[in-house]
PDB file of C-alpha atoms and ligand atoms in Angstrom:
ATOM      1  CA  MET A 233       0.137   0.135   0.058  1.00 80.00           C
ATOM      2  CA  THR A 234       1.167   3.605  -1.195  1.00 90.00           C
ATOM      3  CA  THR A 235       0.643   6.118   1.404  1.00 96.00           C
ATOM      4  CA  LYS A 236      -0.528   9.308   0.604  1.00 97.00           C
ATOM      5  CA  MET A 237       1.167  12.267   1.755  1.00 97.00           C
ATOM      6  CA  GLY A 238       1.549  16.200   1.378  1.00 98.00           C
ATOM      7  CA  GLN A 239       0.262  17.901  -1.739  1.00 98.00           C
ATOM      8  CA  LEU A 240       3.048  19.110  -4.609  1.00 98.00           C
ATOM      9  CA  TYR A 241       0.927  20.930  -6.774  1.00 96.00           C
ATOM     10  CA  GLU A 242      -2.740  22.102  -7.555  1.00 97.00           C
ATOM     11  CA  GLY A 243      -3.668  22.614 -11.371  1.00 95.00           C
ATOM     12  CA  LYS A 244      -6.659  23.906 -12.942  1.00 94.00           C
ATOM     13  CA  ALA A 245      -8.289  20.159 -12.741  1.00 97.00           C
ATOM     14  CA  LYS A 246      -6.100  18.100 -10.543  1.00 98.00           C
ATOM     15  CA  ARG A 247      -3.839  17.759  -7.470  1.00 98.00           C
ATOM     16  CA  VAL A 248      -0.724  16.199  -7.432  1.00 98.00           C
ATOM     17  CA  TYR A 249       0.105  14.581  -3.931  1.00 98.00           C
ATOM     18  CA  ALA A 250       3.839  12.769  -3.013  1.00 98.00           C
ATOM     19  CA  THR A 251       3.341   9.297  -1.378  1.00 98.00           C
ATOM     20  CA  ASP A 252       5.878   7.390   0.699  1.00 98.00           C
ATOM     21  CA  ASP A 253       7.556   6.203  -2.327  1.00 98.00           C
ATOM     22  CA  GLU A 254       9.463   8.638  -4.201  1.00 97.00           C
ATOM     23  CA  GLY A 255       8.791   7.393  -7.304  1.00 98.00           C
ATOM     24  CA  ARG A 256       5.072   7.713  -7.089  1.00 98.00           C
ATOM     25  CA  TYR A 257       2.351  10.529  -7.117  1.00 98.00           C
ATOM     26  CA  ILE A 258      -0.913  10.497  -6.365  1.00 98.00           C
ATOM     27  CA  VAL A 259      -3.151  12.299  -8.860  1.00 98.00           C
ATOM     28  CA  GLU A 260      -6.648  13.273  -7.779  1.00 98.00           C
ATOM     29  CA  TYR A 261      -9.242  14.862 -10.310  1.00 98.00           C
ATOM     30  CA  LYS A 262     -11.521  17.710  -9.489  1.00 98.00           C
ATOM     31  CA  ASP A 263     -14.606  19.015 -11.064  1.00 98.00           C
ATOM     32  CA  ASP A 264     -13.305  22.075 -11.491  1.00 97.00           C
ATOM     33  CA  ALA A 265     -13.331  23.520 -15.177  1.00 97.00           C
ATOM     34  CA  THR A 266     -11.538  26.734 -16.632  1.00 96.00           C
ATOM     35  CA  ALA A 267     -11.149  27.968 -20.203  1.00 95.00           C
ATOM     36  CA  PHE A 268      -9.485  30.888 -21.711  1.00 93.00           C
ATOM     37  CA  ASN A 269      -6.378  30.395 -19.414  1.00 90.00           C
ATOM     38  CA  GLY A 270      -8.319  30.862 -16.225  1.00 91.00           C
ATOM     39  CA  ALA A 271     -10.537  33.580 -17.255  1.00 94.00           C
ATOM     40  CA  LYS A 272     -13.863  31.105 -17.505  1.00 97.00           C
ATOM     41  CA  ARG A 273     -14.469  29.336 -14.319  1.00 96.00           C
ATOM     42  CA  GLY A 274     -16.989  26.600 -13.292  1.00 97.00           C
ATOM     43  CA  THR A 275     -17.771  23.325 -12.231  1.00 97.00           C
ATOM     44  CA  ILE A 276     -18.546  20.149 -14.045  1.00 97.00           C
ATOM     45  CA  ALA A 277     -20.485  17.824 -11.920  1.00 97.00           C
ATOM     46  CA  GLY A 278     -18.570  14.199 -11.767  1.00 97.00           C
ATOM     47  CA  LYS A 279     -16.426  15.195 -14.345  1.00 98.00           C
ATOM     48  CA  GLY A 280     -13.216  14.473 -12.128  1.00 98.00           C
ATOM     49  CA  VAL A 281     -14.767  10.875 -11.456  1.00 98.00           C
ATOM     50  CA  ILE A 282     -15.251  10.325 -15.393  1.00 98.00           C
ATOM     51  CA  ASN A 283     -11.811  11.808 -16.374  1.00 98.00           C
ATOM     52  CA  ASN A 284      -9.682   9.688 -13.766  1.00 98.00           C
ATOM     53  CA  GLN A 285     -11.853   6.622 -15.071  1.00 98.00           C
ATOM     54  CA  MET A 286     -11.303   7.928 -18.697  1.00 98.00           C
ATOM     55  CA  SER A 287      -7.823   8.901 -18.721  1.00 98.00           C
ATOM     56  CA  ASN A 288      -6.819   5.455 -16.954  1.00 98.00           C
ATOM     57  CA  ALA A 289      -8.697   3.220 -19.506  1.00 98.00           C
ATOM     58  CA  LEU A 290      -6.980   5.239 -22.556  1.00 98.00           C
ATOM     59  CA  PHE A 291      -3.671   4.758 -20.796  1.00 98.00           C
ATOM     60  CA  LYS A 292      -4.106   1.505 -20.473  1.00 98.00           C
ATOM     61  CA  LEU A 293      -5.103   0.626 -24.083  1.00 98.00           C
ATOM     62  CA  LEU A 294      -2.166   2.929 -25.129  1.00 98.00           C
ATOM     63  CA  GLU A 295       0.112   0.982 -22.885  1.00 98.00           C
ATOM     64  CA  SER A 296      -1.047  -2.305 -24.648  1.00 98.00           C
ATOM     65  CA  LYS A 297       0.180  -0.817 -27.923  1.00 98.00           C
ATOM     66  CA  GLY A 298       3.607  -0.032 -26.482  1.00 98.00           C
ATOM     67  CA  VAL A 299       3.334   3.588 -25.513  1.00 98.00           C
ATOM     68  CA  ARG A 300       4.841   4.008 -21.776  1.00 98.00           C
ATOM     69  CA  THR A 301       2.560   6.035 -19.591  1.00 98.00           C
ATOM     70  CA  HIS A 302       2.724   6.901 -16.066  1.00 98.00           C
ATOM     71  CA  PHE A 303      -0.043   4.854 -14.935  1.00 98.00           C
ATOM     72  CA  LEU A 304       0.199   2.613 -12.162  1.00 98.00           C
ATOM     73  CA  GLU A 305      -3.061   2.030 -10.485  1.00 98.00           C
ATOM     74  CA  GLN A 306      -6.618   3.500  -9.972  1.00 98.00           C
ATOM     75  CA  LEU A 307      -7.133   4.182  -6.260  1.00 98.00           C
ATOM     76  CA  SER A 308     -10.653   5.425  -6.131  1.00 98.00           C
ATOM     77  CA  ASP A 309     -12.880   6.879  -8.454  1.00 98.00           C
ATOM     78  CA  ARG A 310     -11.071  10.268  -8.298  1.00 98.00           C
ATOM     79  CA  GLU A 311      -7.725   8.933  -7.242  1.00 98.00           C
ATOM     80  CA  THR A 312      -4.822   7.590  -9.367  1.00 98.00           C
ATOM     81  CA  LEU A 313      -1.253   6.165  -8.764  1.00 98.00           C
ATOM     82  CA  VAL A 314       1.204   7.184 -11.207  1.00 98.00           C
ATOM     83  CA  ARG A 315       4.796   7.204 -11.670  1.00 98.00           C
ATOM     84  CA  ALA A 316       6.467  10.301 -10.535  1.00 98.00           C
ATOM     85  CA  VAL A 317       7.966  12.379 -13.641  1.00 98.00           C
ATOM     86  CA  LYS A 318       9.192  15.884 -14.011  1.00 98.00           C
ATOM     87  CA  ILE A 319       6.692  17.195 -16.687  1.00 98.00           C
ATOM     88  CA  VAL A 320       8.556  18.421 -19.843  1.00 98.00           C
ATOM     89  CA  PRO A 321       6.545  22.387 -19.648  1.00 98.00           C
ATOM     90  CA  LEU A 322       4.806  21.713 -23.495  1.00 98.00           C
ATOM     91  CA  GLU A 323       1.156  21.391 -24.639  1.00 98.00           C
ATOM     92  CA  ILE A 324       1.912  18.729 -27.374  1.00 99.00           C
ATOM     93  CA  ILE A 325      -1.069  19.024 -29.753  1.00 99.00           C
ATOM     94  CA  ILE A 326      -1.740  16.808 -32.525  1.00 99.00           C
ATOM     95  CA  ARG A 327      -4.681  17.668 -35.090  1.00 99.00           C
ATOM     96  CA  ASN A 328      -6.557  15.689 -37.478  1.00 99.00           C
ATOM     97  CA  VAL A 329      -9.395  18.161 -38.593  1.00 99.00           C
ATOM     98  CA  ALA A 330      -9.260  22.181 -37.973  1.00 99.00           C
ATOM     99  CA  ALA A 331     -10.664  23.381 -35.083  1.00 98.00           C
ATOM    100  CA  GLY A 332     -10.578  25.844 -32.056  1.00 98.00           C
ATOM    101  CA  SER A 333      -7.049  27.980 -32.316  1.00 98.00           C
ATOM    102  CA  PHE A 334      -6.029  26.541 -35.595  1.00 98.00           C
ATOM    103  CA  SER A 335      -9.128  27.532 -37.530  1.00 98.00           C
ATOM    104  CA  LYS A 336      -8.508  30.953 -36.057  1.00 98.00           C
ATOM    105  CA  ARG A 337      -4.877  31.126 -36.721  1.00 98.00           C
ATOM    106  CA  TYR A 338      -5.244  30.155 -40.126  1.00 98.00           C
ATOM    107  CA  GLY A 339      -8.805  31.048 -41.379  1.00 98.00           C
ATOM    108  CA  VAL A 340      -9.804  27.602 -41.666  1.00 98.00           C
ATOM    109  CA  GLU A 341     -13.335  26.455 -41.227  1.00 98.00           C
ATOM    110  CA  GLU A 342     -13.974  24.234 -38.154  1.00 98.00           C
ATOM    111  CA  GLY A 343     -14.539  20.601 -39.424  1.00 98.00           C
ATOM    112  CA  GLN A 344     -12.201  20.762 -42.501  1.00 98.00           C
ATOM    113  CA  GLU A 345     -10.420  17.552 -42.823  1.00 98.00           C
ATOM    114  CA  LEU A 346      -6.593  18.192 -42.739  1.00 98.00           C
ATOM    115  CA  LYS A 347      -4.449  16.101 -45.700  1.00 98.00           C
ATOM    116  CA  CYS A 348      -2.239  14.529 -42.750  1.00 98.00           C
ATOM    117  CA  PRO A 349      -2.415  15.114 -38.941  1.00 98.00           C
ATOM    118  CA  THR A 350      -0.344  18.210 -37.395  1.00 98.00           C
ATOM    119  CA  LEU A 351       1.673  18.649 -34.353  1.00 99.00           C
ATOM    120  CA  GLU A 352       2.632  21.984 -32.491  1.00 98.00           C
ATOM    121  CA  TYR A 353       3.866  22.820 -29.068  1.00 99.00           C
ATOM    122  CA  SER A 354       2.851  25.645 -26.795  1.00 98.00           C
ATOM    123  CA  LEU A 355       5.142  26.476 -23.823  1.00 98.00           C
ATOM    124  CA  LYS A 356       3.262  25.563 -20.796  1.00 98.00           C
ATOM    125  CA  ASN A 357       3.387  29.303 -18.882  1.00 97.00           C
ATOM    126  CA  ASP A 358       0.279  30.796 -18.105  1.00 94.00           C
ATOM    127  CA  ALA A 359       1.511  34.413 -17.493  1.00 96.00           C
ATOM    128  CA  LEU A 360       2.758  34.307 -21.100  1.00 97.00           C
ATOM    129  CA  ASN A 361      -1.162  32.870 -22.345  1.00 96.00           C
ATOM    130  CA  ASP A 362       0.909  29.252 -23.551  1.00 97.00           C
ATOM    131  CA  PRO A 363       2.602  30.777 -26.496  1.00 98.00           C
ATOM    132  CA  LEU A 364       2.989  28.546 -29.713  1.00 98.00           C
ATOM    133  CA  ILE A 365       6.686  27.449 -30.013  1.00 98.00           C
ATOM    134  CA  ASN A 366       8.574  25.467 -32.228  1.00 98.00           C
ATOM    135  CA  ASP A 367      11.453  22.974 -32.469  1.00 98.00           C
ATOM    136  CA  SER A 368      14.431  25.246 -32.862  1.00 98.00           C
ATOM    137  CA  HIS A 369      12.867  27.449 -29.895  1.00 98.00           C
ATOM    138  CA  ILE A 370      12.448  24.457 -27.817  1.00 99.00           C
ATOM    139  CA  LEU A 371      16.348  23.298 -28.229  1.00 98.00           C
ATOM    140  CA  ALA A 372      17.619  26.465 -27.994  1.00 98.00           C
ATOM    141  CA  LEU A 373      15.901  27.544 -24.682  1.00 98.00           C
ATOM    142  CA  GLY A 374      16.821  23.976 -23.528  1.00 98.00           C
ATOM    143  CA  ILE A 375      13.553  23.092 -22.835  1.00 98.00           C
ATOM    144  CA  ALA A 376      14.265  19.571 -24.333  1.00 98.00           C
ATOM    145  CA  THR A 377      16.858  17.930 -26.203  1.00 98.00           C
ATOM    146  CA  GLU A 378      16.757  16.746 -29.959  1.00 98.00           C
ATOM    147  CA  LYS A 379      16.745  12.840 -28.509  1.00 98.00           C
ATOM    148  CA  GLU A 380      13.732  13.928 -26.383  1.00 98.00           C
ATOM    149  CA  LEU A 381      11.871  16.026 -29.295  1.00 98.00           C
ATOM    150  CA  ASP A 382      12.469  12.555 -31.589  1.00 98.00           C
ATOM    151  CA  ALA A 383      10.558  10.535 -28.455  1.00 98.00           C
ATOM    152  CA  ILE A 384       7.971  13.027 -28.144  1.00 99.00           C
ATOM    153  CA  ARG A 385       7.311  13.327 -31.725  1.00 98.00           C
ATOM    154  CA  THR A 386       6.983   9.629 -32.150  1.00 98.00           C
ATOM    155  CA  MET A 387       4.832   9.049 -28.797  1.00 99.00           C
ATOM    156  CA  ALA A 388       2.254  11.859 -29.969  1.00 99.00           C
ATOM    157  CA  TYR A 389       1.807  10.130 -33.542  1.00 99.00           C
ATOM    158  CA  LYS A 390       1.405   6.718 -32.244  1.00 99.00           C
ATOM    159  CA  VAL A 391      -1.019   8.314 -29.633  1.00 99.00           C
ATOM    160  CA  ASN A 392      -3.021   9.605 -32.507  1.00 99.00           C
ATOM    161  CA  ASP A 393      -2.983   6.472 -34.507  1.00 98.00           C
ATOM    162  CA  VAL A 394      -4.081   4.289 -31.274  1.00 99.00           C
ATOM    163  CA  LEU A 395      -6.660   7.117 -30.460  1.00 98.00           C
ATOM    164  CA  LYS A 396      -8.232   7.552 -33.742  1.00 98.00           C
ATOM    165  CA  GLU A 397      -8.965   4.035 -34.607  1.00 98.00           C
ATOM    166  CA  PHE A 398     -10.197   3.332 -30.801  1.00 98.00           C
ATOM    167  CA  PHE A 399     -12.835   6.174 -31.014  1.00 98.00           C
ATOM    168  CA  ALA A 400     -13.853   5.584 -34.546  1.00 98.00           C
ATOM    169  CA  GLY A 401     -14.741   1.982 -33.391  1.00 98.00           C
ATOM    170  CA  ILE A 402     -17.308   3.739 -30.807  1.00 98.00           C
ATOM    171  CA  GLY A 403     -18.711   6.454 -33.482  1.00 98.00           C
ATOM    172  CA  VAL A 404     -16.294   9.138 -32.231  1.00 98.00           C
ATOM    173  CA  LYS A 405     -14.212  11.645 -34.499  1.00 98.00           C
ATOM    174  CA  LEU A 406     -11.019  12.505 -32.958  1.00 99.00           C
ATOM    175  CA  ILE A 407     -10.655  16.093 -34.083  1.00 99.00           C
ATOM    176  CA  ASP A 408      -7.387  17.217 -31.899  1.00 99.00           C
ATOM    177  CA  PHE A 409      -5.762  16.454 -28.489  1.00 99.00           C
ATOM    178  CA  LYS A 410      -3.209  17.783 -25.977  1.00 98.00           C
ATOM    179  CA  ILE A 411      -0.746  15.353 -24.244  1.00 99.00           C
ATOM    180  CA  GLU A 412       2.101  15.916 -21.812  1.00 98.00           C
ATOM    181  CA  ALA A 413       5.038  14.142 -21.387  1.00 99.00           C
ATOM    182  CA  GLY A 414       7.185  13.570 -18.550  1.00 98.00           C
ATOM    183  CA  ARG A 415      10.900  12.407 -17.591  1.00 98.00           C
ATOM    184  CA  LEU A 416      11.491   9.478 -15.764  1.00 98.00           C
ATOM    185  CA  PRO A 417      14.774   9.982 -13.213  1.00 97.00           C
ATOM    186  CA  ASP A 418      16.734   7.887 -16.136  1.00 97.00           C
ATOM    187  CA  GLY A 419      15.354  10.385 -18.708  1.00 97.00           C
ATOM    188  CA  GLU A 420      13.212   8.513 -20.635  1.00 98.00           C
ATOM    189  CA  ILE A 421      10.009  10.252 -21.903  1.00 98.00           C
ATOM    190  CA  ILE A 422       6.859   8.655 -21.041  1.00 99.00           C
ATOM    191  CA  LEU A 423       3.186   9.808 -21.504  1.00 99.00           C
ATOM    192  CA  ALA A 424       1.860  11.707 -18.473  1.00 98.00           C
ATOM    193  CA  ASP A 425      -0.949  14.033 -17.420  1.00 98.00           C
ATOM    194  CA  GLU A 426      -4.344  13.045 -18.529  1.00 98.00           C
ATOM    195  CA  ILE A 427      -6.439  12.144 -21.663  1.00 98.00           C
ATOM    196  CA  SER A 428     -10.249  13.254 -21.409  1.00 98.00           C
ATOM    197  CA  PRO A 429     -12.815  15.360 -22.916  1.00 98.00           C
ATOM    198  CA  ASP A 430     -10.788  18.348 -20.797  1.00 98.00           C
ATOM    199  CA  THR A 431      -8.150  17.736 -23.139  1.00 98.00           C
ATOM    200  CA  CYS A 432      -9.065  16.447 -26.415  1.00 98.00           C
ATOM    201  CA  ARG A 433     -11.969  17.202 -29.336  1.00 98.00           C
ATOM    202  CA  PHE A 434     -14.469  14.278 -29.741  1.00 98.00           C
ATOM    203  CA  TRP A 435     -17.146  14.585 -32.294  1.00 98.00           C
ATOM    204  CA  ASP A 436     -20.168  12.030 -33.026  1.00 98.00           C
ATOM    205  CA  ALA A 437     -19.149  10.607 -36.359  1.00 98.00           C
ATOM    206  CA  LYS A 438     -22.664  10.964 -37.526  1.00 98.00           C
ATOM    207  CA  THR A 439     -24.050  14.083 -36.385  1.00 98.00           C
ATOM    208  CA  ASN A 440     -20.889  15.901 -35.395  1.00 98.00           C
ATOM    209  CA  GLU A 441     -22.562  16.922 -32.205  1.00 98.00           C
ATOM    210  CA  LYS A 442     -19.434  18.018 -29.637  1.00 98.00           C
ATOM    211  CA  LEU A 443     -18.853  15.797 -26.824  1.00 98.00           C
ATOM    212  CA  ASP A 444     -16.267  17.611 -24.943  1.00 98.00           C
ATOM    213  CA  LYS A 445     -15.124  20.541 -22.770  1.00 98.00           C
ATOM    214  CA  ASP A 446     -16.015  23.306 -25.832  1.00 98.00           C
ATOM    215  CA  ARG A 447     -19.614  22.706 -24.540  1.00 98.00           C
ATOM    216  CA  PHE A 448     -18.369  24.490 -21.452  1.00 97.00           C
ATOM    217  CA  ARG A 449     -16.237  26.750 -23.145  1.00 97.00           C
ATOM    218  CA  ARG A 450     -18.561  27.864 -25.685  1.00 97.00           C
ATOM    219  CA  ASP A 451     -21.788  27.714 -23.522  1.00 97.00           C
ATOM    220  CA  LEU A 452     -23.256  25.045 -25.664  1.00 97.00           C
ATOM    221  CA  GLY A 453     -25.322  23.444 -22.639  1.00 97.00           C
ATOM    222  CA  GLY A 454     -25.521  19.769 -22.211  1.00 97.00           C
ATOM    223  CA  VAL A 455     -21.941  19.497 -20.588  1.00 97.00           C
ATOM    224  CA  GLU A 456     -22.213  16.799 -17.922  1.00 98.00           C
ATOM    225  CA  GLU A 457     -24.292  14.824 -20.486  1.00 98.00           C
ATOM    226  CA  ALA A 458     -21.171  15.300 -23.039  1.00 98.00           C
ATOM    227  CA  TYR A 459     -18.926  13.611 -20.582  1.00 98.00           C
ATOM    228  CA  HIS A 460     -21.383  11.045 -19.425  1.00 98.00           C
ATOM    229  CA  GLU A 461     -22.202   9.972 -23.344  1.00 98.00           C
ATOM    230  CA  ILE A 462     -18.412   9.862 -24.300  1.00 98.00           C
ATOM    231  CA  PHE A 463     -17.763   7.768 -21.041  1.00 97.00           C
ATOM    232  CA  SER A 464     -20.449   5.374 -21.703  1.00 97.00           C
ATOM    233  CA  ARG A 465     -19.245   4.929 -25.136  1.00 97.00           C
ATOM    234  CA  ILE A 466     -15.952   3.977 -23.708  1.00 96.00           C
ATOM    235  CA  ASN A 467     -17.420   1.285 -21.680  1.00 92.00           C
ATOM    236  CA  GLN A 468     -19.850   0.061 -24.088  1.00 84.00           C
TER     237      GLN A 468
HETATM  238  N1  UDP B 516      -6.053  21.686 -25.228  1.00 95.85           N
HETATM  239  C1  UDP B 516      -5.521  21.566 -23.544  1.00 95.85           C
HETATM  240  N2  UDP B 516      -5.229  22.651 -23.064  1.00 95.85           N
HETATM  241  C2  UDP B 516      -4.910  23.492 -23.486  1.00 95.85           C
HETATM  242  C3  UDP B 516      -5.004  24.244 -24.664  1.00 95.85           C
HETATM  243  C4  UDP B 516      -5.521  23.021 -25.538  1.00 95.85           C
HETATM  244  O1  UDP B 516      -6.102  20.387 -23.425  1.00 95.85           O
HETATM  245  O2  UDP B 516      -4.612  24.372 -22.442  1.00 95.85           O
HETATM  246  C5  UDP B 516      -6.565  21.064 -26.208  1.00 95.85           C
HETATM  247  C6  UDP B 516      -7.812  21.299 -26.508  1.00 95.85           C
HETATM  248  O3  UDP B 516      -8.759  20.750 -25.722  1.00 95.85           O
HETATM  249  C7  UDP B 516      -8.062  20.638 -28.089  1.00 95.85           C
HETATM  250  C8  UDP B 516      -6.622  20.767 -28.433  1.00 95.85           C
HETATM  251  O4  UDP B 516      -5.602  20.897 -27.329  1.00 95.85           O
HETATM  252  O5  UDP B 516      -8.457  19.369 -27.643  1.00 95.85           O
HETATM  253  C9  UDP B 516      -6.312  21.717 -29.323  1.00 95.85           C
HETATM  254  O6  UDP B 516      -6.896  23.094 -28.786  1.00 95.85           O
HETATM  255  P1  UDP B 516      -6.565  24.638 -29.422  1.00 95.85           P
HETATM  256  O7  UDP B 516      -5.465  24.905 -29.634  1.00 95.85           O
HETATM  257  O8  UDP B 516      -7.721  24.225 -30.512  1.00 95.85           O
HETATM  258  O9  UDP B 516      -6.902  25.762 -28.266  1.00 95.85           O
HETATM  259  P2  UDP B 516      -8.580  26.234 -27.812  1.00 95.85           P
HETATM  260  O10 UDP B 516      -9.195  26.505 -28.900  1.00 95.85           O
HETATM  261  O11 UDP B 516      -8.952  25.083 -26.857  1.00 95.85           O
HETATM  262  O12 UDP B 516      -7.973  27.710 -27.223  1.00 95.85           O
END
């Protein structure tokens, strides 16, 4: 049994705790929701319970396909034991279909299929509003090495391949998503953070109905229902 110790960090949607094993953390998922870099705040009832279980199910799937993740064991509805990593301060974003900030930036209609998946990075820095950053900036600033960027790139595309196929099988289009990479003490890069409707865009394959956090961001209503719908499809 691993014992929960002091809180190390509180983010917008999760808290991270130390344990009596320095190689393990406990992550606790909250119902708090924020958007637009914290400018919009609210709660989505039951979100933490869904995101915890959904992220764990997807991490298990990814592990079975050869992607190393921080997931170790679900401890409760909201808590999961994970490998302790140092997070690389990048939002790693893959897109299959134009939406959100990509659509705005390039004047492309939401829903336009991209000819190939795209990969982009934002620097995780709230004070700077998470600016876009490219490979050469990342290297020049020492945020990651060339070898680490290679590992991140390979991991990101692999996650996309696995998740796109999985979601297609349950009638869901994976529009885009954000992942985070963590460094183990030996330097290995693994998948960390979460994969959930907070961090992905999911559209119903038939109707294009949004089944993700855009319902909260854009005041579309049916927020809780969307989280439940996507979760129930994963468990079907
Ligand atoms: N995303 C995220 N956290 C962020 C920014 C984006 O999880 O801080 C996810 C978002 O849910 C979407 C993808 O990354 O699935 C691409 O988001 P985009 O850049 O379009 O940003 P947004 O339109 O959400 O500002």
